[in-house]
Short mmCIF file of C-alpha atoms in Angstrom, two decimals:
data_model
loop_
_atom_site.label_atom_id
_atom_site.label_comp_id
_atom_site.label_asym_id
_atom_site.label_seq_id
_atom_site.Cartn_x
_atom_site.Cartn_y
_atom_site.Cartn_z
CA MET A 1 26.89 31.78 26.07
CA GLN A 2 27.47 28.86 23.04
CA ALA A 3 29.32 31.96 21.32
CA ALA A 4 31.21 33.88 24.78
CA LEU A 5 32.24 30.47 25.38
CA ALA A 6 34.33 30.31 22.09
CA GLY A 7 35.49 33.74 22.44
CA ASP A 8 33.08 36.18 21.11
CA LYS A 9 33.61 39.49 23.48
CA ARG A 10 30.43 40.54 22.34
CA ALA A 11 28.57 38.07 22.75
CA TYR A 12 29.56 38.15 26.65
CA ALA A 13 29.27 41.26 27.19
CA SER A 14 25.92 41.11 26.51
CA VAL A 15 25.90 37.65 28.59
CA LEU A 16 27.12 39.98 31.01
CA GLU A 17 24.61 42.95 31.18
CA GLY A 18 21.85 40.94 30.73
CA ILE A 19 23.31 38.70 33.77
CA SER A 20 23.56 41.76 35.89
CA ARG A 21 19.95 42.59 34.87
CA LEU A 22 18.30 39.44 35.92
CA VAL A 23 20.20 39.00 39.21
CA ARG A 24 20.48 42.63 40.89
CA PRO A 25 16.44 42.33 41.99
CA TYR A 26 16.86 38.72 43.44
CA ILE A 27 20.03 40.19 45.50
CA ALA A 28 18.19 43.46 45.98
CA ARG A 29 15.41 41.58 48.36
CA ARG A 30 18.50 40.01 50.09
CA LEU A 31 19.96 42.84 51.16
CA PHE A 32 19.49 45.23 53.87
CA ILE A 33 22.29 47.98 52.58
CA LYS A 34 20.85 48.87 48.86
CA SER A 35 24.28 50.68 47.84
CA GLU A 36 25.97 46.65 49.02
CA VAL A 37 23.46 45.38 45.47
CA ASP A 38 26.54 47.39 43.04
CA ASP A 39 30.02 45.66 45.65
CA VAL A 40 27.57 41.89 45.46
CA LEU A 41 26.32 42.61 41.98
CA GLN A 42 30.44 42.79 41.03
CA GLU A 43 32.12 40.47 42.95
CA ILE A 44 29.40 37.85 41.29
CA LEU A 45 29.83 38.84 37.51
CA LEU A 46 33.88 38.68 38.34
CA SER A 47 33.20 35.07 40.19
CA ILE A 48 31.68 34.24 36.75
CA HIS A 49 33.84 35.12 34.88
CA LYS A 50 36.66 33.58 37.05
CA ALA A 51 34.44 30.25 37.17
CA ARG A 52 33.35 30.04 33.32
CA HIS A 53 35.49 27.17 32.56
CA THR A 54 32.55 25.08 34.35
CA TYR A 55 30.18 25.89 32.33
CA ASP A 56 29.73 23.51 29.55
CA GLY A 57 26.98 25.46 27.58
CA GLN A 58 25.41 21.08 27.54
CA ARG A 59 23.11 22.28 30.72
CA PRO A 60 20.21 24.61 31.51
CA PHE A 61 23.01 28.50 32.44
CA LEU A 62 20.83 30.16 34.96
CA PRO A 63 20.57 27.11 37.99
CA TRP A 64 24.47 27.43 37.01
CA VAL A 65 24.82 30.80 37.42
CA TYR A 66 21.86 31.06 41.11
CA ALA A 67 24.14 28.29 41.80
CA ILE A 68 27.54 31.11 42.05
CA VAL A 69 25.38 34.38 42.87
CA ARG A 70 23.92 32.19 45.79
CA PHE A 71 27.39 31.43 46.77
CA ARG A 72 28.79 34.37 46.92
CA LEU A 73 26.19 36.43 48.84
CA SER A 74 26.11 34.47 50.54
CA ASP A 75 29.73 34.85 51.49
CA HIS A 76 28.88 38.94 51.63
CA LEU A 77 26.25 38.37 53.97
CA ARG A 78 28.05 35.66 56.26
CA ALA A 79 31.11 38.80 56.25
CA HIS A 80 29.45 41.35 56.69
CA TYR A 81 27.47 39.87 60.07
CA GLY A 82 30.56 39.10 61.11
CA GLU A 83 32.46 42.03 60.95
CA HIS A 84 29.33 43.63 62.65
CA LEU A 85 28.38 40.90 65.59
CA HIS A 86 29.75 42.50 68.52
CA GLU A 87 28.76 46.28 67.33
CA GLN A 88 26.28 48.08 69.29
CA ALA A 89 23.88 51.25 68.75
CA PRO A 90 22.34 52.92 71.35
CA LEU A 91 18.43 52.85 71.79
CA GLU A 92 18.04 56.58 71.13
CA GLU A 93 19.22 55.82 67.56
CA ALA A 94 17.34 52.86 66.75
CA GLU A 95 14.40 54.32 65.67
CA ASN A 96 16.82 56.24 62.19
CA ILE A 97 18.60 52.35 61.92
CA ALA A 98 15.39 51.03 59.88
CA ALA A 99 16.04 52.59 57.22
CA GLN A 100 13.20 50.71 55.12
CA ASP A 101 9.52 50.66 54.95
CA VAL A 102 8.34 49.11 56.65
CA THR A 103 5.00 47.81 54.56
CA GLU A 104 7.37 46.76 52.49
CA GLU A 105 6.50 43.34 50.76
CA GLY A 106 9.64 41.22 50.60
CA LEU A 107 8.39 37.97 49.61
CA THR A 108 11.77 36.42 48.58
CA TYR A 109 11.53 32.12 48.46
CA GLU A 110 12.30 31.82 51.26
CA SER A 111 10.14 33.95 53.65
CA ILE A 112 7.52 32.14 51.76
CA LYS A 113 8.58 28.28 51.35
CA GLY A 114 6.41 26.74 53.62
CA VAL A 115 3.23 28.27 52.50
CA VAL A 116 4.64 26.37 49.51
CA GLU A 117 5.63 22.97 51.00
CA ALA A 118 2.45 23.23 51.60
CA LEU A 119 0.56 23.22 48.74
CA PRO A 120 -0.03 19.84 46.25
CA GLU A 121 3.55 18.15 45.55
CA LYS A 122 3.59 18.92 41.53
CA GLN A 123 2.94 22.53 42.09
CA ALA A 124 5.42 23.05 45.00
CA ASN A 125 8.23 20.88 42.88
CA ILE A 126 7.39 23.71 39.94
CA LEU A 127 8.15 26.97 41.93
CA LYS A 128 11.49 25.23 42.80
CA LEU A 129 12.94 24.47 40.51
CA MET A 130 11.26 28.40 38.96
CA HIS A 131 11.67 30.46 41.75
CA ASN A 132 14.83 28.53 43.96
CA ASP A 133 17.08 27.40 41.63
CA GLY A 134 16.72 29.61 38.81
CA TYR A 135 14.55 27.14 35.30
CA THR A 136 13.03 28.52 32.64
CA ALA A 137 9.41 26.39 31.90
CA LYS A 138 10.85 24.88 29.68
CA GLU A 139 13.61 23.76 31.24
CA THR A 140 11.07 22.39 33.72
CA ALA A 141 9.11 20.70 31.88
CA ALA A 142 11.72 19.02 31.27
CA LYS A 143 12.95 17.78 34.09
CA LEU A 144 9.58 17.12 35.62
CA GLY A 145 8.23 15.45 32.05
CA MET A 146 5.79 17.23 31.71
CA ASN A 147 4.95 20.03 28.25
CA GLU A 148 5.51 24.07 28.28
CA SER A 149 2.23 24.35 29.08
CA ALA A 150 1.75 22.97 32.17
CA VAL A 151 3.56 23.66 33.71
CA LYS A 152 3.09 27.57 33.21
CA VAL A 153 -0.59 26.44 34.18
CA ALA A 154 0.04 24.83 37.06
CA ALA A 155 2.17 27.18 37.95
CA HIS A 156 -0.05 29.84 37.11
CA ARG A 157 -3.01 28.34 39.71
CA ALA A 158 0.10 27.68 42.86
CA TYR A 159 0.50 31.64 42.60
CA LYS A 160 -3.34 31.93 42.87
CA VAL A 161 -3.12 29.36 45.97
CA LEU A 162 -0.26 31.31 47.89
CA ARG A 163 -2.16 34.60 46.82
CA GLU A 164 -5.03 33.93 49.17
CA LYS A 165 -2.83 32.22 51.63
CA LEU A 166 -0.95 35.06 51.46
CA ARG A 167 -4.31 37.63 51.73
CA HIS A 168 -5.55 35.21 54.31
CA ASP A 169 -2.84 34.79 56.36
CA PRO A 170 0.35 37.12 55.82
CA MET B 1 23.38 50.06 35.20
CA THR B 2 26.08 51.87 36.74
CA HIS B 3 29.34 53.76 35.16
CA ASP B 4 31.07 51.44 36.86
CA LEU B 5 29.41 48.24 36.18
CA ASN B 6 29.50 48.81 32.75
CA HIS B 7 33.31 49.83 32.98
CA LEU B 8 33.72 46.18 34.94
CA ILE B 9 31.23 44.06 32.24
CA ALA B 10 33.53 45.97 29.61
CA SER B 11 37.26 44.39 30.84
CA LEU B 12 36.15 40.73 31.50
CA ALA B 13 34.74 40.95 27.57
CA GLU B 14 38.12 42.51 26.67
CA ASP B 15 39.70 39.44 28.81
CA VAL B 16 37.74 37.12 27.21
CA LYS B 17 39.27 33.82 25.69
CA PRO B 18 37.93 30.47 24.31
CA ALA B 19 37.23 28.57 27.30
CA ARG B 20 39.22 25.19 27.86
CA PRO B 21 37.29 23.20 27.35
CA GLN B 22 35.97 21.34 30.55
CA ALA B 23 37.74 18.37 32.06
CA THR B 24 34.86 16.43 32.87
CA PRO B 25 34.52 14.79 36.81
CA VAL B 26 35.34 11.30 35.70
CA LYS B 27 38.87 12.58 34.01
CA LEU B 28 39.35 15.10 36.80
CA LEU B 29 39.26 11.88 38.85
CA LEU B 30 41.51 9.55 36.47
CA ARG B 31 43.25 12.22 37.29
CA TRP B 32 44.01 12.14 41.32
CA LEU B 33 43.71 8.25 40.98
CA ALA B 34 46.39 8.08 38.55
CA LEU B 35 49.03 10.55 40.42
CA SER B 36 47.24 8.85 43.88
CA LEU B 37 48.00 5.18 43.13
CA ALA B 38 51.58 5.66 41.36
CA TYR B 39 52.25 7.21 45.05
CA VAL B 40 50.80 4.43 47.24
CA LEU B 41 51.89 1.57 45.82
CA VAL B 42 55.38 2.92 45.52
CA VAL B 43 55.08 3.25 49.46
CA LEU B 44 53.86 0.09 49.60
CA ALA B 45 56.65 -1.37 47.42
CA PHE B 46 59.02 -0.36 50.15
CA GLY B 47 56.52 -1.69 53.15
CA GLY B 48 55.07 -4.41 52.01
CA LEU B 49 52.22 -6.34 51.86
CA ARG B 50 50.87 -8.61 54.08
CA GLN B 51 52.21 -11.68 55.38
CA ASP B 52 49.36 -13.36 55.03
CA ILE B 53 47.47 -11.88 52.84
CA ALA B 54 46.92 -14.99 50.79
CA ILE B 55 45.06 -16.60 53.59
CA VAL B 56 43.23 -13.38 54.56
CA TRP B 57 41.90 -12.21 50.80
CA ALA B 58 40.05 -15.41 51.46
CA SER B 59 37.95 -14.47 54.28
CA VAL B 60 34.66 -12.89 53.54
CA GLU B 61 34.81 -10.37 55.88
CA PHE B 62 38.41 -8.77 55.22
CA THR B 63 37.46 -9.14 51.72
CA GLY B 64 33.90 -6.78 51.99
CA GLU B 65 35.80 -4.75 54.29
CA VAL B 66 38.43 -4.03 50.97
CA MET B 67 35.81 -3.94 48.15
CA LEU B 68 33.76 -1.60 50.70
CA LEU B 69 36.97 1.17 51.24
CA ALA B 70 37.86 1.07 47.25
CA ALA B 71 34.36 1.52 47.11
CA MET B 72 34.19 4.49 49.88
CA VAL B 73 37.13 6.20 47.67
CA LEU B 74 35.95 6.22 44.46
CA ALA B 75 32.31 7.29 45.53
CA SER B 76 33.43 9.47 47.18
CA GLY B 77 36.12 10.80 44.93
CA TYR B 78 33.68 11.16 41.92
CA THR B 79 31.60 13.12 45.06
CA ALA B 80 34.20 15.38 45.47
CA VAL B 81 35.03 16.39 41.69
CA LEU B 82 31.40 16.75 41.48
CA LEU B 83 31.25 19.38 44.33
CA SER B 84 33.85 21.28 42.75
CA TYR B 85 31.61 22.31 39.83
CA PRO B 86 29.26 26.13 40.86
CA ASP B 87 26.28 23.55 40.31
CA GLN B 88 27.68 19.61 40.91
CA LEU B 89 26.99 19.46 36.78
CA GLN B 90 23.33 19.79 38.05
CA ARG B 91 23.28 15.83 40.44
CA LYS B 92 22.76 16.58 42.75
CA GLY B 93 21.00 12.49 43.28
CA VAL B 94 25.23 11.55 43.41
CA LEU B 95 25.83 13.41 46.67
CA TYR B 96 24.37 10.54 47.83
CA VAL B 97 25.93 7.88 46.96
CA PRO B 98 29.00 8.38 49.97
CA VAL B 99 26.84 8.58 52.16
CA LEU B 100 25.35 4.84 51.91
CA LEU B 101 28.68 3.93 51.07
CA PHE B 102 29.67 4.90 54.36
CA ALA B 103 26.27 3.49 56.09
CA ALA B 104 27.08 0.53 54.39
CA PHE B 105 30.89 0.33 55.94
CA VAL B 106 29.68 1.00 59.01
CA LEU B 107 27.18 -1.32 59.27
CA TRP B 108 30.00 -4.11 58.64
CA VAL B 109 32.82 -3.19 60.46
CA GLY B 110 29.79 -2.95 63.37
CA ALA B 111 28.46 -6.77 62.48
CA ALA B 112 32.86 -7.48 62.04
CA LEU B 113 32.83 -5.77 66.19
CA LEU B 114 29.76 -8.32 66.92
CA ASN B 115 31.13 -11.02 65.27
CA GLU B 116 35.30 -11.31 67.07
CA PRO B 117 36.41 -13.28 69.19
CA ALA B 118 37.10 -12.49 72.59
CA ASN B 119 40.46 -14.02 72.77
CA THR B 120 41.39 -11.44 69.32
CA PRO B 121 45.19 -10.61 70.24
CA LEU B 122 45.15 -6.43 69.87
CA PRO B 123 48.54 -5.64 68.02
CA PRO B 124 51.14 -3.90 70.13
CA HIS B 125 50.89 -0.22 68.22
CA GLY B 126 49.05 2.64 67.52
CA ILE B 127 49.95 6.33 66.97
CA GLU B 128 52.64 4.68 64.49
CA CYS B 129 49.14 3.06 62.06
CA LEU B 130 47.71 6.73 62.27
CA LEU B 131 50.66 8.37 61.09
CA CYS B 132 51.70 5.32 58.16
CA ILE B 133 48.22 6.63 56.74
CA CYS B 134 48.89 10.77 57.60
CA MET B 135 51.78 9.25 55.36
CA TYR B 136 50.18 7.35 52.35
CA SER B 137 47.54 10.18 52.51
CA LEU B 138 49.57 12.52 52.28
CA VAL B 139 50.18 13.32 48.71
CA PRO B 140 46.56 12.06 47.66
CA VAL B 141 45.03 14.97 49.17
CA VAL B 142 47.48 17.30 47.97
CA VAL B 143 46.61 16.43 44.86
CA MET B 144 42.98 16.09 45.76
CA VAL B 145 42.98 19.90 46.95
CA LEU B 146 45.20 20.86 43.86
CA LEU B 147 42.52 20.01 41.35
CA LEU B 148 39.71 20.86 43.48
CA ARG B 149 41.45 24.57 43.84
CA LYS B 150 41.34 24.73 40.27
CA GLN B 151 37.53 24.70 39.92
CA ALA B 152 34.42 26.95 41.31
CA THR B 153 32.97 25.43 44.43
CA THR B 154 30.29 26.89 46.18
CA HIS B 155 30.34 24.36 48.91
CA PRO B 156 33.49 24.26 50.04
CA VAL B 157 33.35 23.46 53.82
CA LEU B 158 31.20 19.33 52.58
CA THR B 159 34.05 19.91 49.12
CA GLY B 160 36.35 20.05 52.01
CA ALA B 161 35.18 17.41 54.49
CA ILE B 162 34.71 14.78 51.06
CA SER B 163 38.02 15.46 49.80
CA PHE B 164 39.98 14.41 52.98
CA LEU B 165 37.42 11.39 53.18
CA THR B 166 38.19 10.85 49.91
CA ALA B 167 41.99 11.05 50.66
CA PHE B 168 41.90 9.38 53.93
CA SER B 169 40.21 6.69 52.63
CA LEU B 170 42.55 5.89 50.41
CA GLY B 171 44.98 5.75 53.52
CA CYS B 172 43.34 3.37 54.96
CA LEU B 173 42.82 0.79 52.78
CA ALA B 174 46.81 1.68 51.81
CA LEU B 175 47.04 0.18 55.39
CA ARG B 176 45.06 -2.40 54.85
CA LEU B 177 46.15 -4.51 52.60
CA SER B 178 50.06 -3.51 54.81
CA GLU B 179 49.39 -4.14 58.04
CA ASP B 180 48.40 -7.64 58.98
CA THR B 181 46.33 -7.26 62.25
CA ASN B 182 42.67 -8.83 62.75
CA SER B 183 41.85 -7.31 65.39
CA ILE B 184 38.95 -4.32 65.03
CA HIS B 185 39.18 -2.71 67.80
CA HIS B 186 42.37 -1.89 66.46
CA LEU B 187 40.90 -0.80 63.19
CA ILE B 188 38.14 1.34 64.57
CA THR B 189 40.47 3.53 66.66
CA TRP B 190 43.33 3.80 65.16
CA HIS B 191 42.64 3.22 61.64
CA TYR B 192 38.44 4.67 60.80
CA ALA B 193 38.26 7.03 63.70
CA PRO B 194 40.79 8.75 62.07
CA MET B 195 38.91 8.88 58.99
CA ALA B 196 36.78 10.25 59.56
CA GLY B 197 38.29 12.77 61.62
CA ALA B 198 40.01 13.44 58.85
CA ALA B 199 36.81 14.10 56.95
CA LEU B 200 36.30 16.87 60.48
CA ILE B 201 39.47 18.70 59.77
CA GLY B 202 38.93 19.20 55.71
CA MET B 203 35.21 20.64 56.80
CA LEU B 204 37.13 23.26 58.89
CA LEU B 205 39.89 23.75 55.87
CA GLY B 206 37.20 23.32 53.19
CA ARG B 207 36.73 27.28 53.49
CA ARG B 208 40.09 28.08 53.09
CA LEU B 209 41.80 25.69 50.85
CA LEU B 210 39.26 25.75 48.23
CA ARG B 211 38.93 29.79 47.45
CA TRP B 212 38.90 30.92 44.42
#
C-alpha cells in the first residue's frame, strides 16, 4: 500500500485486486441478490480510490478498508430497500421469490453477535476486532497488549465454544 | 474476477498519482479556526464587546460558561474533523469527549438556572439573538462543510450534526461576548436551544452536504 500511495501503478492495481478478493465474500454474505455483488464491489473500489488521500500508511489498513466497505454496503441496502419499500408481489409468486437455499448457512458476525458477546470478555473482544473491525491477529495483539500466538489460541478456543453453542442452539 | 472489475482496476491504476500528503486532524481544525475566528473577530469589531465585559469576566459563572463553550467549540471541531476520515483514524474514544463536555455544559447552565435571582430582567429582544448567532456562524459552518467535503466521512449524519454544532457554538460564544444580558432564561431560549437545533439541522443535511 505504501508503494501504491507513492504512485506505483502496478502496486496499486495489486492492492485493489487483493481488496476485491478479500471483500467479495463479505459482501456476498450480506446481499440477497447475488447479481448485485459486482456492482457494490465496483462502488467500493471507486470509493477507496476517491478516499485514498485519507490513508497515510501509518495505521492498520484493513479497518480503513472495511469502514468504507460497510459504508457503501449500507448505502446500497438503504437505496435498494427504499426503492422496493412499496412494492408488493402477488402471494402466488411467493414461492418463486426466495432465490436462496433456505438451508444455506449465512453466518455473519452480526448474526451471531449475541452469542459472541456471551463469551468471556477477552475472547469476545478478540473476535470483534478480527471479524467485525477487520484487524489481523498481529494488529489485534498489538491493540490488546498480548502476543500474537496468544491471540490466535484465544480465537481458536472461542471458535470451538461458538461451534458448540451454535450446534446446540442455532 | 469479472471483466468489468478487471477493467475498472486497470483504469483506476492508470489514473493513480502519488497521493497528496494527508492533512492531520489538527491541521484541518486549525485551518477552520483561523478562517472562522478571522470572520468572527471582524464582526465583533463592528458590533463591539459588551460594555460590562470587565465586570462579568470577574464572575465565575460567566467565565465558566464561556470556557465551557470554547472547550466545546474545540472538542466538537476536532471530533467533526476526525469523523471525516472513513475509520476516524482508529481513535474512536476521542469521539466521546464532546458528549462529556456537552453534559458538563448542560449541568453548568442548569445550575445557573437554579441560582438565577427571580427578578433578573429579561432583555426586550429575542429573535434578534437567533439571527445574530446565525450571522456569526454563517462563515464557520460554510468553511467547515467545504473542508469536510474534501474528506471521506462514513458517518455523514453524525458529522453533519457535530459540524453544525461546532459552528453554532462559536456563534453563541461570540454573541455571549457582545450581548450584555445575564438572564439564563433568555440564554437558554434564544442562544442554546437554537444551538441544539442547529445540530439537528446538520444531522438532516449531513448526508446531502457531505456526499463523496
